[in-house]
Coordinates of N, CA and C and ligand atoms in Angstrom, one line a residue:
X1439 N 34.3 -9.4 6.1 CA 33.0 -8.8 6.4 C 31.8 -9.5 5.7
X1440 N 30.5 -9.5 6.5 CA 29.9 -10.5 5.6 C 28.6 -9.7 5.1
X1441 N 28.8 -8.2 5.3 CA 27.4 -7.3 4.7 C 28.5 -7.3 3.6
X1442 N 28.0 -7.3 2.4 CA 28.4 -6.9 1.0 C 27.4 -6.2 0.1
X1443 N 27.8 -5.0 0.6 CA 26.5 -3.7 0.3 C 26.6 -3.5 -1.3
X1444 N 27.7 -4.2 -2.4 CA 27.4 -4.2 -3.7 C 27.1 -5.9 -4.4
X1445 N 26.5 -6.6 -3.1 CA 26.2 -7.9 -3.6 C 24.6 -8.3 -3.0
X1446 N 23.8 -7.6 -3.4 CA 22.3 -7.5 -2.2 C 21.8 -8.7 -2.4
X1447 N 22.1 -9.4 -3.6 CA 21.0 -10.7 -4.1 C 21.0 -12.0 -3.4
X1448 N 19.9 -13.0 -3.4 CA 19.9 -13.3 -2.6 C 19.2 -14.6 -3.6
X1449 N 19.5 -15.6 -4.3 CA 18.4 -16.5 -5.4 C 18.2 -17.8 -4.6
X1450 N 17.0 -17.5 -4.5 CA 16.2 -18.8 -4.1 C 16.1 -19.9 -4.7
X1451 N 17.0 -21.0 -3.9 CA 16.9 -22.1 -5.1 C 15.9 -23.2 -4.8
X1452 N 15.0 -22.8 -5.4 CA 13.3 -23.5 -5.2 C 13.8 -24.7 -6.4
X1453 N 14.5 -25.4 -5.8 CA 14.6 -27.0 -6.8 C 14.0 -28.0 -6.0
X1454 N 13.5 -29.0 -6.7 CA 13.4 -30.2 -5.8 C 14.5 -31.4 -5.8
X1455 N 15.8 -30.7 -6.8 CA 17.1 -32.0 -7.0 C 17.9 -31.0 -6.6
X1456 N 19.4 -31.7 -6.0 CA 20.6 -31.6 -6.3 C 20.6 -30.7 -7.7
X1457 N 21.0 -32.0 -8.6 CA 20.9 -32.0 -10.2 C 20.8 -30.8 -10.8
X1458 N 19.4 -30.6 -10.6 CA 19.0 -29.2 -10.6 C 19.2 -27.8 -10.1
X1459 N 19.7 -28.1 -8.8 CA 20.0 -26.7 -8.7 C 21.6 -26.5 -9.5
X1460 N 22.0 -27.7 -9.4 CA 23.8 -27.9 -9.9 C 23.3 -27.0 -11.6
X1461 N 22.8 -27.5 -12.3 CA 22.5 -27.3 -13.5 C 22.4 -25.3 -13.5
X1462 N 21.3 -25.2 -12.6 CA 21.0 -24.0 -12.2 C 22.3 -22.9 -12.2
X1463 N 23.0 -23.5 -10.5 CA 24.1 -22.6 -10.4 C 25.5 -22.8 -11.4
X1464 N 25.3 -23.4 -12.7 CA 26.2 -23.0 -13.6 C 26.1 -21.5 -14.2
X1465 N 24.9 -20.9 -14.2 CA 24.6 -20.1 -14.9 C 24.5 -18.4 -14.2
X1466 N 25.0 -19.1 -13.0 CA 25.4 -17.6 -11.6 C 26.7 -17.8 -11.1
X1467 N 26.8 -16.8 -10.7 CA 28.3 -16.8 -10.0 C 28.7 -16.0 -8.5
X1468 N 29.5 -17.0 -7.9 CA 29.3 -16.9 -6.5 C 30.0 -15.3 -5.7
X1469 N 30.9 -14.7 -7.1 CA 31.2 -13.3 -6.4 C 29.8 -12.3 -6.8
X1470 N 28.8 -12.9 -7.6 CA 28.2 -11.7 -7.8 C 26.7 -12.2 -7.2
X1471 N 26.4 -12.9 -6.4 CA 25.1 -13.5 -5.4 C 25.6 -14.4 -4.3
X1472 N 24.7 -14.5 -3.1 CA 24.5 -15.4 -2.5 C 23.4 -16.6 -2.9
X1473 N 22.8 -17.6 -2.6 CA 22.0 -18.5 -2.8 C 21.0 -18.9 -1.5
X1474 N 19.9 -19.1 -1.4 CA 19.0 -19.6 -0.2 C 18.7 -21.1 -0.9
X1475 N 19.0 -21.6 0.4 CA 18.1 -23.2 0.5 C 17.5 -23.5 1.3
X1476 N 15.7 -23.4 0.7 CA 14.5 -23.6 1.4 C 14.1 -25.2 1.7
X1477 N 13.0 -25.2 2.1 CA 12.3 -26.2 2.1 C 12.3 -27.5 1.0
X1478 N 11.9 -27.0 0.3 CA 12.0 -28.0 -0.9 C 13.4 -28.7 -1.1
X1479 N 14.2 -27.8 -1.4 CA 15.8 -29.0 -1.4 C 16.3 -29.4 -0.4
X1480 N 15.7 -28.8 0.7 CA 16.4 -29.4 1.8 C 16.0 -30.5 2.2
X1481 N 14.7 -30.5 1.9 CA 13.5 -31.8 2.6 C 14.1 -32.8 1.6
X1482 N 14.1 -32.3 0.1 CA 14.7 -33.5 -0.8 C 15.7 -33.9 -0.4
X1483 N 17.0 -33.4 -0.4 CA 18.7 -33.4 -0.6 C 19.0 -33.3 1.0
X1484 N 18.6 -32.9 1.9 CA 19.0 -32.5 3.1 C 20.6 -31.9 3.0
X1485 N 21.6 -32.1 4.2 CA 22.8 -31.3 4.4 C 23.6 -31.1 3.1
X1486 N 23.8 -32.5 2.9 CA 25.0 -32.8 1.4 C 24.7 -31.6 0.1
X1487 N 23.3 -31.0 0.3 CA 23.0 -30.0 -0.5 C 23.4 -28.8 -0.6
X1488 N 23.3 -28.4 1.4 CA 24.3 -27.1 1.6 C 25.9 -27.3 1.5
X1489 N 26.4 -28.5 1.7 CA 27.8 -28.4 1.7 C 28.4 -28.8 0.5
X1490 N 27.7 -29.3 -0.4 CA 27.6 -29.3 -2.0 C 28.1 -27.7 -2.5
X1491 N 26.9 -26.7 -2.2 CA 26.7 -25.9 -2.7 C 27.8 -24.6 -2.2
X1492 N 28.2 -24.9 -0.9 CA 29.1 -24.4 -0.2 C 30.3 -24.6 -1.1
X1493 N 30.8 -25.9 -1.4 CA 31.9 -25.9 -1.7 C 32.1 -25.4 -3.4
X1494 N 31.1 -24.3 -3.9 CA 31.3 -24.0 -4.8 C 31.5 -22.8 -4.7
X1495 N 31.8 -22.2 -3.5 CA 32.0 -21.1 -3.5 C 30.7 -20.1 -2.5
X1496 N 29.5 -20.9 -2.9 CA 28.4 -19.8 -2.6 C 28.0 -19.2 -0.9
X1497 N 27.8 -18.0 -0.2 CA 27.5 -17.9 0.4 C 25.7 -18.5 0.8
X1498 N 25.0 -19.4 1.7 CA 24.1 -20.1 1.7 C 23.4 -19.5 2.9
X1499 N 22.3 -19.3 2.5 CA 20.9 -18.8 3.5 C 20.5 -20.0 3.5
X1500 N 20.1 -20.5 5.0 CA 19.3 -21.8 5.2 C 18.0 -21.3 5.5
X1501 N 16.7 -21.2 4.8 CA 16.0 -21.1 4.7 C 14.8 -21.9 5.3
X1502 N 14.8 -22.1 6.4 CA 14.2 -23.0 7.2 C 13.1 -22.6 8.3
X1503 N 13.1 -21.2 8.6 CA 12.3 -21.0 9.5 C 12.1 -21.4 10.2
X1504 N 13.0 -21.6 11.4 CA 12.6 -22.5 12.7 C 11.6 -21.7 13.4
X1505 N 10.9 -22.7 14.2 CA 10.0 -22.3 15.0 C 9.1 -23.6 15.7
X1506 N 10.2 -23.0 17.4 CA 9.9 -24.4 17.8 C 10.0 -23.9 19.7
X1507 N 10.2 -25.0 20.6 CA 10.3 -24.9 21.8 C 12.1 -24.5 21.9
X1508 N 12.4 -22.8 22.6 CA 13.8 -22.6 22.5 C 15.0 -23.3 22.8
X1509 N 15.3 -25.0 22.9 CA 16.1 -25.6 23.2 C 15.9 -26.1 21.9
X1510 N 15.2 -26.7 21.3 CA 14.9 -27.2 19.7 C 15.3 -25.8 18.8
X1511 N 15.0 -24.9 18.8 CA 15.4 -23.9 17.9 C 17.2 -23.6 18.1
X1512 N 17.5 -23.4 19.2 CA 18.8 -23.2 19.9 C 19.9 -24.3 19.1
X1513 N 19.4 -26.0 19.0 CA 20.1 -26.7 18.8 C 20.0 -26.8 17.4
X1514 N 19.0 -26.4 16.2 CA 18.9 -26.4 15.3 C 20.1 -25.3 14.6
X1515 N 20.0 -23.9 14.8 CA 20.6 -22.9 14.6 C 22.5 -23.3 14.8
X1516 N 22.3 -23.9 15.9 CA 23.9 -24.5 16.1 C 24.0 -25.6 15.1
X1517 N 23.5 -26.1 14.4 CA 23.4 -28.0 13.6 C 23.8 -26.6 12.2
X1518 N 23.1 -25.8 11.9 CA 23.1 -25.0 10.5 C 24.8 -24.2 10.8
X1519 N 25.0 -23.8 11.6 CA 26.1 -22.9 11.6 C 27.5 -24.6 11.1
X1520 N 27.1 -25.2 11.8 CA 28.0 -26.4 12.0 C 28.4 -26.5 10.1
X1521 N 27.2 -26.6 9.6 CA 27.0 -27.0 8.5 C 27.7 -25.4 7.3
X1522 N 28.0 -24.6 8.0 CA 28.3 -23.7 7.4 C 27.8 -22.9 6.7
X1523 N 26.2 -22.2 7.2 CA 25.8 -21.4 6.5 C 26.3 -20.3 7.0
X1524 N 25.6 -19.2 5.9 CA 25.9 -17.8 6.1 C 25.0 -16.8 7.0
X1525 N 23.8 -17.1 6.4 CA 22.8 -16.6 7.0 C 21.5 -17.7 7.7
X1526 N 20.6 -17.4 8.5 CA 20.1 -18.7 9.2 C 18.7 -17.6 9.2
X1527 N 17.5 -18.1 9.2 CA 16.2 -17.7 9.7 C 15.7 -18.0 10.9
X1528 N 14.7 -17.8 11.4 CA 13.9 -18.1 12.5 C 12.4 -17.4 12.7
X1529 N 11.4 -17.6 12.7 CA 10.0 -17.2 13.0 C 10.3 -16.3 14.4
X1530 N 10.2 -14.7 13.8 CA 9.6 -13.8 15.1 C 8.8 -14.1 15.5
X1531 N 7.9 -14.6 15.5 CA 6.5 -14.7 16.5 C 6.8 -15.9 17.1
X1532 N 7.8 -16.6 16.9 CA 8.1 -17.7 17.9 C 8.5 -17.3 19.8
X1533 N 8.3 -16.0 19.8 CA 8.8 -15.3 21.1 C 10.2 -14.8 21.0
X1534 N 10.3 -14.2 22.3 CA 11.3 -13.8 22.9 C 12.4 -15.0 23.6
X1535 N 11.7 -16.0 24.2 CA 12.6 -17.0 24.6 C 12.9 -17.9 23.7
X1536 N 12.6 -17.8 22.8 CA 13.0 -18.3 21.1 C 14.2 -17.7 21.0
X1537 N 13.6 -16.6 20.2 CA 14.7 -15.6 20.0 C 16.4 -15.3 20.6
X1538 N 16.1 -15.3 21.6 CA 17.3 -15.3 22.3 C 18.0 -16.4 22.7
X1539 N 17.1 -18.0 22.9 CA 17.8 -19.0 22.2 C 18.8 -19.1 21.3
X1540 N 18.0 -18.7 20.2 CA 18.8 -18.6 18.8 C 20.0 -17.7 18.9
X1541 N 19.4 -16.9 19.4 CA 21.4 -15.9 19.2 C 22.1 -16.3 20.4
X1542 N 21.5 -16.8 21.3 CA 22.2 -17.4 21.9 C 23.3 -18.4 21.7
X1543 N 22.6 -19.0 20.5 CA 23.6 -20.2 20.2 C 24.8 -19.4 19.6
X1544 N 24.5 -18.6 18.8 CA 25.7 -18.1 18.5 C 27.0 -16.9 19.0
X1545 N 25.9 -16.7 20.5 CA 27.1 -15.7 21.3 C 28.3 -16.3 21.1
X1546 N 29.0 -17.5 20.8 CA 30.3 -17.7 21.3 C 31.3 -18.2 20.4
X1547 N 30.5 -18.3 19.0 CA 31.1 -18.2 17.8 C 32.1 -17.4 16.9
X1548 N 33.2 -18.1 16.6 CA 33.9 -16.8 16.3 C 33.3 -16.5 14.5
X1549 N 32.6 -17.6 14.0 CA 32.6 -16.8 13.0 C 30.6 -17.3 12.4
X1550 N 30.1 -16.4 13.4 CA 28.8 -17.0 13.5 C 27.9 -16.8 11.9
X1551 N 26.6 -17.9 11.6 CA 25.7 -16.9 10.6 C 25.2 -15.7 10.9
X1552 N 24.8 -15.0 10.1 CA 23.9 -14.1 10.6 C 22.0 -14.6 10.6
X1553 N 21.7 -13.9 11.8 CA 20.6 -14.3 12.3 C 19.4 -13.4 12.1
X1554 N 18.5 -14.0 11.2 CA 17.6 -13.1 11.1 C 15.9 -13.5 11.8
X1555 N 15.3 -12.7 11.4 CA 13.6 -13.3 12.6 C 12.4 -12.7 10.9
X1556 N 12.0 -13.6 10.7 CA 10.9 -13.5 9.8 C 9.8 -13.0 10.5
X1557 N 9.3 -11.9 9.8 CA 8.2 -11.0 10.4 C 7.3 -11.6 10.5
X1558 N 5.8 -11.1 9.0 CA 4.8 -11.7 8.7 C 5.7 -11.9 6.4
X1559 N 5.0 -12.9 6.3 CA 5.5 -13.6 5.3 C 4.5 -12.6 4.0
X1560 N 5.4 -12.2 3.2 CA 5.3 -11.6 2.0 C 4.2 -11.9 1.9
X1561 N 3.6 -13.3 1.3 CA 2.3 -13.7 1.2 C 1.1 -13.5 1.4
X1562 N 1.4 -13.1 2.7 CA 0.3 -12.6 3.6 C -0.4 -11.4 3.4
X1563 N -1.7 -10.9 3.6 CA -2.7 -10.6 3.1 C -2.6 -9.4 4.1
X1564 N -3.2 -8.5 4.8 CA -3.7 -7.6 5.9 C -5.2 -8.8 6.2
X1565 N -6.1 -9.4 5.6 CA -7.1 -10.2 5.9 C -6.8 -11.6 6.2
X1566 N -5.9 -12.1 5.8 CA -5.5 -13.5 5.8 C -4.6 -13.6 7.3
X1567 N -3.8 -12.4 7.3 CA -3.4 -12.5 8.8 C -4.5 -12.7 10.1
X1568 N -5.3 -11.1 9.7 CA -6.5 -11.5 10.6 C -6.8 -13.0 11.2
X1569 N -7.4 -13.3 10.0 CA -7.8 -14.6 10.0 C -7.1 -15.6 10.8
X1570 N -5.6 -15.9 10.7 CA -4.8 -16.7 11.8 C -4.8 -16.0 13.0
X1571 N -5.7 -15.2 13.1 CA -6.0 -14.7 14.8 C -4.7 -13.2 15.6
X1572 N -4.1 -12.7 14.4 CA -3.0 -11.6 14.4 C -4.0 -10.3 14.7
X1573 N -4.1 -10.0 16.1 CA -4.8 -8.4 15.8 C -3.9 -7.0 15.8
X1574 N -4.8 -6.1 15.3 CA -4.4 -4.7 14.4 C -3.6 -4.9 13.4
X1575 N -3.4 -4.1 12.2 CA -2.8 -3.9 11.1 C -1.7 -4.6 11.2
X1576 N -1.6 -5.0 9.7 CA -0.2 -5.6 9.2 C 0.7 -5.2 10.2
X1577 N 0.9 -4.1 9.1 CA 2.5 -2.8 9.3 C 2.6 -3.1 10.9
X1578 N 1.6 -2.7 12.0 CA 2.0 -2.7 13.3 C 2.9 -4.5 13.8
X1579 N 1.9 -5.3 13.4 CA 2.7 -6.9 13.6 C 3.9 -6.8 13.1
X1580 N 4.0 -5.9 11.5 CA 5.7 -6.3 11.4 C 6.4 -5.1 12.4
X1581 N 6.1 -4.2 12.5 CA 7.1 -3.6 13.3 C 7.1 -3.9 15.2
X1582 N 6.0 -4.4 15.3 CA 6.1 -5.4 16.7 C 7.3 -6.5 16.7
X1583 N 7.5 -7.2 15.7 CA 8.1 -8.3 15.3 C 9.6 -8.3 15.5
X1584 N 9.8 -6.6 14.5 CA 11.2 -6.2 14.4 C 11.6 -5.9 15.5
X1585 N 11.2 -5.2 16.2 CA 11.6 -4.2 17.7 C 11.6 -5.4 18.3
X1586 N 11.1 -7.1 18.7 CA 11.3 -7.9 19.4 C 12.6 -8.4 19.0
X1587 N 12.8 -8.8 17.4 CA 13.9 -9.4 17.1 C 15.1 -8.7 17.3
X1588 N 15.2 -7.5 17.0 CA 16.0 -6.6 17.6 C 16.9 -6.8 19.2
X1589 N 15.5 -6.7 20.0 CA 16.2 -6.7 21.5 C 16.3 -8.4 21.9
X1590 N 16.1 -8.8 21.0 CA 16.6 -10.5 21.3 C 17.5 -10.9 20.9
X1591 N 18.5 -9.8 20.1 CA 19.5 -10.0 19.6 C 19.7 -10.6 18.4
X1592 N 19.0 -10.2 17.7 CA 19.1 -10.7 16.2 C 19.9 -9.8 15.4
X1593 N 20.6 -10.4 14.0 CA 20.9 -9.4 13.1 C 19.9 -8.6 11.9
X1594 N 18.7 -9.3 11.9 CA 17.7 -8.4 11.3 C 16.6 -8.9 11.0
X1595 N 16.0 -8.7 10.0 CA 14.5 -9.2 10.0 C 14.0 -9.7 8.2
X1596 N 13.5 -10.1 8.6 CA 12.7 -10.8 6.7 C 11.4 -9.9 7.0
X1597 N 11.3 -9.0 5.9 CA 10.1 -8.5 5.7 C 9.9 -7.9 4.1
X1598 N 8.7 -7.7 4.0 CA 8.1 -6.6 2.2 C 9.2 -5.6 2.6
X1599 N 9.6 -5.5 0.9 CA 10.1 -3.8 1.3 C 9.2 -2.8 1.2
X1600 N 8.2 -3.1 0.9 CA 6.8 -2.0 1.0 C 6.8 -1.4 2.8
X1601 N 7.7 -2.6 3.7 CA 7.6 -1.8 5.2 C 8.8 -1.0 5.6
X1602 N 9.5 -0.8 4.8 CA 11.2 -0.5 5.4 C 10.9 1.2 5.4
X1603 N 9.8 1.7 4.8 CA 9.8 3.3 5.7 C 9.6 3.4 6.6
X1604 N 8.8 2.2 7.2 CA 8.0 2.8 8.5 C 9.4 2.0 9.9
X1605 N 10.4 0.9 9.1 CA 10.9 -0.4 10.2 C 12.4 0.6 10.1
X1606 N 13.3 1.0 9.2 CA 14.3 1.6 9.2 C 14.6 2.2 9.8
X1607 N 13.3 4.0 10.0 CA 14.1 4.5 11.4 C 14.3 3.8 12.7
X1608 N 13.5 2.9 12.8 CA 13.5 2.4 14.1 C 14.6 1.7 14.8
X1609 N 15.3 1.0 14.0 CA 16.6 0.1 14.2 C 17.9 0.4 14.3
X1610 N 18.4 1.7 13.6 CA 19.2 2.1 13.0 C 20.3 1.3 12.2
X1611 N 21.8 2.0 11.5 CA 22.0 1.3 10.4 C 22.3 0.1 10.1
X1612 N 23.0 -0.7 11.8 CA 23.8 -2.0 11.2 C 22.6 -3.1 11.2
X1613 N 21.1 -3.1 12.0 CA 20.1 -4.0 11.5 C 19.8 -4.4 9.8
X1614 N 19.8 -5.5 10.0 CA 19.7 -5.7 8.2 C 18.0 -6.0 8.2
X1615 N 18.0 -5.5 6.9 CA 16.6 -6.1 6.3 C 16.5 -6.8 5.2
X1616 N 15.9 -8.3 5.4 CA 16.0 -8.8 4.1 C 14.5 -9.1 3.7
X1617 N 14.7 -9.1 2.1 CA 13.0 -8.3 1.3 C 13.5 -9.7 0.5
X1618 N 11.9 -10.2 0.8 CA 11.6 -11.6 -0.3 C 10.3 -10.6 -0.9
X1619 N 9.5 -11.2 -2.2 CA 8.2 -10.8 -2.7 C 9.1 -9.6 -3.4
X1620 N 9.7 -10.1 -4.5 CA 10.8 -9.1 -5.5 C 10.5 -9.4 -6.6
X1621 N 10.1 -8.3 -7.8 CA 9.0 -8.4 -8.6 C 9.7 -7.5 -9.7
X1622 N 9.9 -7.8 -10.6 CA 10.6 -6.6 -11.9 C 9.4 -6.3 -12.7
X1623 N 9.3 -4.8 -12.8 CA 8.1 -4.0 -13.1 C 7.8 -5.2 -14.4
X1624 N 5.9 -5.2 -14.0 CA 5.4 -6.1 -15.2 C 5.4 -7.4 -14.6
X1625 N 5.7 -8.3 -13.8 CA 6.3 -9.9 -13.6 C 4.8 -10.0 -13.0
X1626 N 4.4 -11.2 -12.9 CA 3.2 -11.9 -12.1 C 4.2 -12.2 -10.8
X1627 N 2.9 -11.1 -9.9 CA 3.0 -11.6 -8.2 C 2.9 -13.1 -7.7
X1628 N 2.6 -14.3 -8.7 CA 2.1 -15.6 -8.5 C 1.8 -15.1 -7.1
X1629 N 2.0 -16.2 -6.0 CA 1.6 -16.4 -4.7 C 1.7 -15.0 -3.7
X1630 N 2.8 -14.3 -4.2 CA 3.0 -13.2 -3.5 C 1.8 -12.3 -3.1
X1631 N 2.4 -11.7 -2.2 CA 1.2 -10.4 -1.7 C 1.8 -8.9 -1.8
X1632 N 2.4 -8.6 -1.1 CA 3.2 -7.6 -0.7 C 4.7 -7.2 -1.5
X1633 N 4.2 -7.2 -3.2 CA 5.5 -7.1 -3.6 C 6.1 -5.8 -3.7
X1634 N 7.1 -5.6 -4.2 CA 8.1 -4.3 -5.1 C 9.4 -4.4 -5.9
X1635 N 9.3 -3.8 -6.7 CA 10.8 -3.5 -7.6 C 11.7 -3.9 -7.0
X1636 N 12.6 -4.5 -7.5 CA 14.2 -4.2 -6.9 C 14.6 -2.6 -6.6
X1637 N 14.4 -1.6 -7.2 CA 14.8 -0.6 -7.3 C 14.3 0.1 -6.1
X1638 N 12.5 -0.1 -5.9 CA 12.1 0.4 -4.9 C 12.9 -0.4 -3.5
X1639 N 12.9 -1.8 -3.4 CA 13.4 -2.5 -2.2 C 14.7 -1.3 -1.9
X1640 N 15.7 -1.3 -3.0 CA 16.7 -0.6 -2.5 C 16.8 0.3 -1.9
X1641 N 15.8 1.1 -2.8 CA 15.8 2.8 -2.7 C 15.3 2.7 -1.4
X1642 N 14.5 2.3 -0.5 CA 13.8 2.0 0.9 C 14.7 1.5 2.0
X1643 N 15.9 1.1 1.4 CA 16.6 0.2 2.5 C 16.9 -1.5 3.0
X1644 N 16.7 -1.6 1.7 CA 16.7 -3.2 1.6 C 18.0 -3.6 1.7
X1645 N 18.8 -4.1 2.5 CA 20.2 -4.8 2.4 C 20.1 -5.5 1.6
X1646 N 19.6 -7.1 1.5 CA 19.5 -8.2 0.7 C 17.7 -8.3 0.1
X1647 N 18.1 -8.5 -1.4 CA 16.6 -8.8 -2.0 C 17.0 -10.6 -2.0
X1648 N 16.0 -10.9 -1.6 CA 15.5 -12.9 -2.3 C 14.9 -12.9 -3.6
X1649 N 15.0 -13.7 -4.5 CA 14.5 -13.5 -5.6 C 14.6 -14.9 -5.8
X1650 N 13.4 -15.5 -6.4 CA 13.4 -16.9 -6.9 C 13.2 -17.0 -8.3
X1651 N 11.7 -17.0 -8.3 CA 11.2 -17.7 -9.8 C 11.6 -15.9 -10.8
X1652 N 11.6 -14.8 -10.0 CA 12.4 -13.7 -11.0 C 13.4 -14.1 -11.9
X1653 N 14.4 -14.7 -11.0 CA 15.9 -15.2 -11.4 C 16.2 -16.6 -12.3
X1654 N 15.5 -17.7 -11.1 CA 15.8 -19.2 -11.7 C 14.9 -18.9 -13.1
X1655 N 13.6 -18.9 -13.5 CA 13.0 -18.9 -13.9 C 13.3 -18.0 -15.4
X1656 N 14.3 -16.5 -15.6 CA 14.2 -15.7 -16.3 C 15.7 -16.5 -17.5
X1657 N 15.5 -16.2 -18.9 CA 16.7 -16.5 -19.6 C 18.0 -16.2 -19.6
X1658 N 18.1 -15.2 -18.8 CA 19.5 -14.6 -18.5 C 19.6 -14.7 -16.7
X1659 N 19.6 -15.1 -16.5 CA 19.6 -15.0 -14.9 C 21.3 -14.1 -14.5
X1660 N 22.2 -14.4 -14.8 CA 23.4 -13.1 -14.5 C 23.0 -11.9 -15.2
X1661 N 22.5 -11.7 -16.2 CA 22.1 -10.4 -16.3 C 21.1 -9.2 -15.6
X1662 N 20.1 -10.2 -15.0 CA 19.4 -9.9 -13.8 C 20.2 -9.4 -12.5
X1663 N 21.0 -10.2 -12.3 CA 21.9 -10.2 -10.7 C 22.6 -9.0 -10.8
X1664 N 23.4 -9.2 -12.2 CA 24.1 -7.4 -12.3 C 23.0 -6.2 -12.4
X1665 N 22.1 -6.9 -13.0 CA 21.5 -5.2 -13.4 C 21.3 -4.9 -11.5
X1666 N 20.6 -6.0 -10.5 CA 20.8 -5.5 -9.2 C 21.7 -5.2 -8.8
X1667 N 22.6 -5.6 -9.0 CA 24.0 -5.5 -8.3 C 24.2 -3.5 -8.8
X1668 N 23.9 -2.9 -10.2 CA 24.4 -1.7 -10.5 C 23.2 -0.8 -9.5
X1669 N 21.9 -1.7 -9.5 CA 21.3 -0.4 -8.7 C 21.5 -0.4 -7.4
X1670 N 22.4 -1.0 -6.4 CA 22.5 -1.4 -5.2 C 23.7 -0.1 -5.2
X1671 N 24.3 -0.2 -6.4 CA 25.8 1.0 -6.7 C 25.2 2.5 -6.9
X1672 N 24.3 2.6 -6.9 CA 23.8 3.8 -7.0 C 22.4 3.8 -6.2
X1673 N 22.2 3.2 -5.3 CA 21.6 3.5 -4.5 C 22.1 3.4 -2.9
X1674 N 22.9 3.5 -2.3 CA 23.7 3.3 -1.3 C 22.6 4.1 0.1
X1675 N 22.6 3.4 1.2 CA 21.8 3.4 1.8 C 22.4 4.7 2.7
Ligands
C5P655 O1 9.8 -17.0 -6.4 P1 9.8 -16.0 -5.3 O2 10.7 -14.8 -5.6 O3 8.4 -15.5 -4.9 O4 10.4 -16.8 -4.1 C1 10.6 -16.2 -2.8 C2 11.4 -17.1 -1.9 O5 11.6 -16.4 -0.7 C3 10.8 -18.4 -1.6 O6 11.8 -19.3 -1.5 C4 10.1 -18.2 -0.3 O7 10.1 -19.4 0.4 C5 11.0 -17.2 0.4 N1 10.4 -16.4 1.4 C6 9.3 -15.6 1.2 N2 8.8 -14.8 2.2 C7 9.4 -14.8 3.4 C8 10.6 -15.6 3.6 C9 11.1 -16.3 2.6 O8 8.8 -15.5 0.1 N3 9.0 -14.0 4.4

């Protein structure tokens, strides 16, 4: 089974080396997190990075955000499963014929990633979205987003957990939600917008938190992972 409701973490490994994330994931361990590979190591390191990291056990979020014309997204999503991720992204606002590209690709997999649709990006502002031409409120864009990814057959959505009161009833239980913009009371929001606690993410319904510079960044990083891992155990959805 690939929800692991006492493993919600999710560490972003914002490296620009191999080297470095190797160095990195000495210091975690693959029964007690998964790992995302974004932009940065991918653009550096490309595949040999995920199948590197793979072979150390780690479950791998490809962190790519496709968003493209649905035969280009379709064949990308198949190139990542090939590669053996776990979990795969995609831009909800890329449509519906997107959308269902993508899970398309994986109707016939026997042992597919799971597919999620990025809402509106942590970062994001209620004003800053405006501005890229998104009309009415946040919250409504992300729950327009969800209810699309949903009936396009996705397995869940990338959103703040600041929205999972308003997005949870809506989906019911086996939709997953995964929460980036994860913030341990006191931490600088750097770039973020829309942050919250691990504690709060949970307590709201967060299946999987992302966590980058919390984690890579902090002197204990497995101490972090467990202290989430105990509140995920006493917060059960
Ligand atoms: O360091 P921090 O915890 O802010 O890192 C968040 C990570 O999650 C980054 O790798 C970022 O690209 C990713 N992410 C995000 N917002 C999304 C999707 C992914 O911040 N909606």
């Amino acid at each position: 089974m690939k929800i692991n409701k006492n493993k919600p973490v999710i560490v972003a490994l914002d490296f620009s080396s191999l080297k470095e994330s190797l160095i990195f994931l000495e210091s975690i361990d693959p029964e007690l997190c998964q790992v995302k590979i974004g932009k940065q190591l991918f653009v550096s390191e490309g595949p040999q990075a995920v199948k590197k990291i793979n072979s150390l056990g780690f479950n791998i979020f490809l962190d790519l955000k496709f968003h493209d014309i649905p035969n280009t997204v379709e064949a990308a999503c198949l190139a990542a499963a090939d590669l053996g991720c776990w979990m795969v992204n995609v831009h909800a606002s890329g449509g519906r014929a997107m959308l269902e590209a993508a899970s398309n690709a994986y109707a016939n997999l026997r042992n597919p990633p799971l597919l999620v649709g990025v809402t509106v990006l942590t970062s994001f502002s209620e004003q800053q979205l405006q501005e890229v031409g998104y009309v009415g409120a946040l919250e409504d864009n992300v729950r327009k987003l969800t209810i699309l990814s949903q009936t396009s057959g996705l397995d869940g959505v990338v959103c703040s957990a600041r929205e999972l009161g308003l997005l949870s009833p809506l989906t019911g239980n086996q939709f997953l939600f995964v929460t980036p913009g994860v913030r341990f009371e006191g931490e600088s929001k750097n770039d973020q917008n829309r942050v919250s606690t691990p504690e709060s993410a949970l307590k709201n319904g967060a299946d999987y938190l992302v966590l980058g510079r919390s984690i890579s960044a902090s002197s204990d990083p497995l101490s972090r992972i467990s202290l989430i891992n105990d509140l995920s155990i006493n917060t059960q959805r």
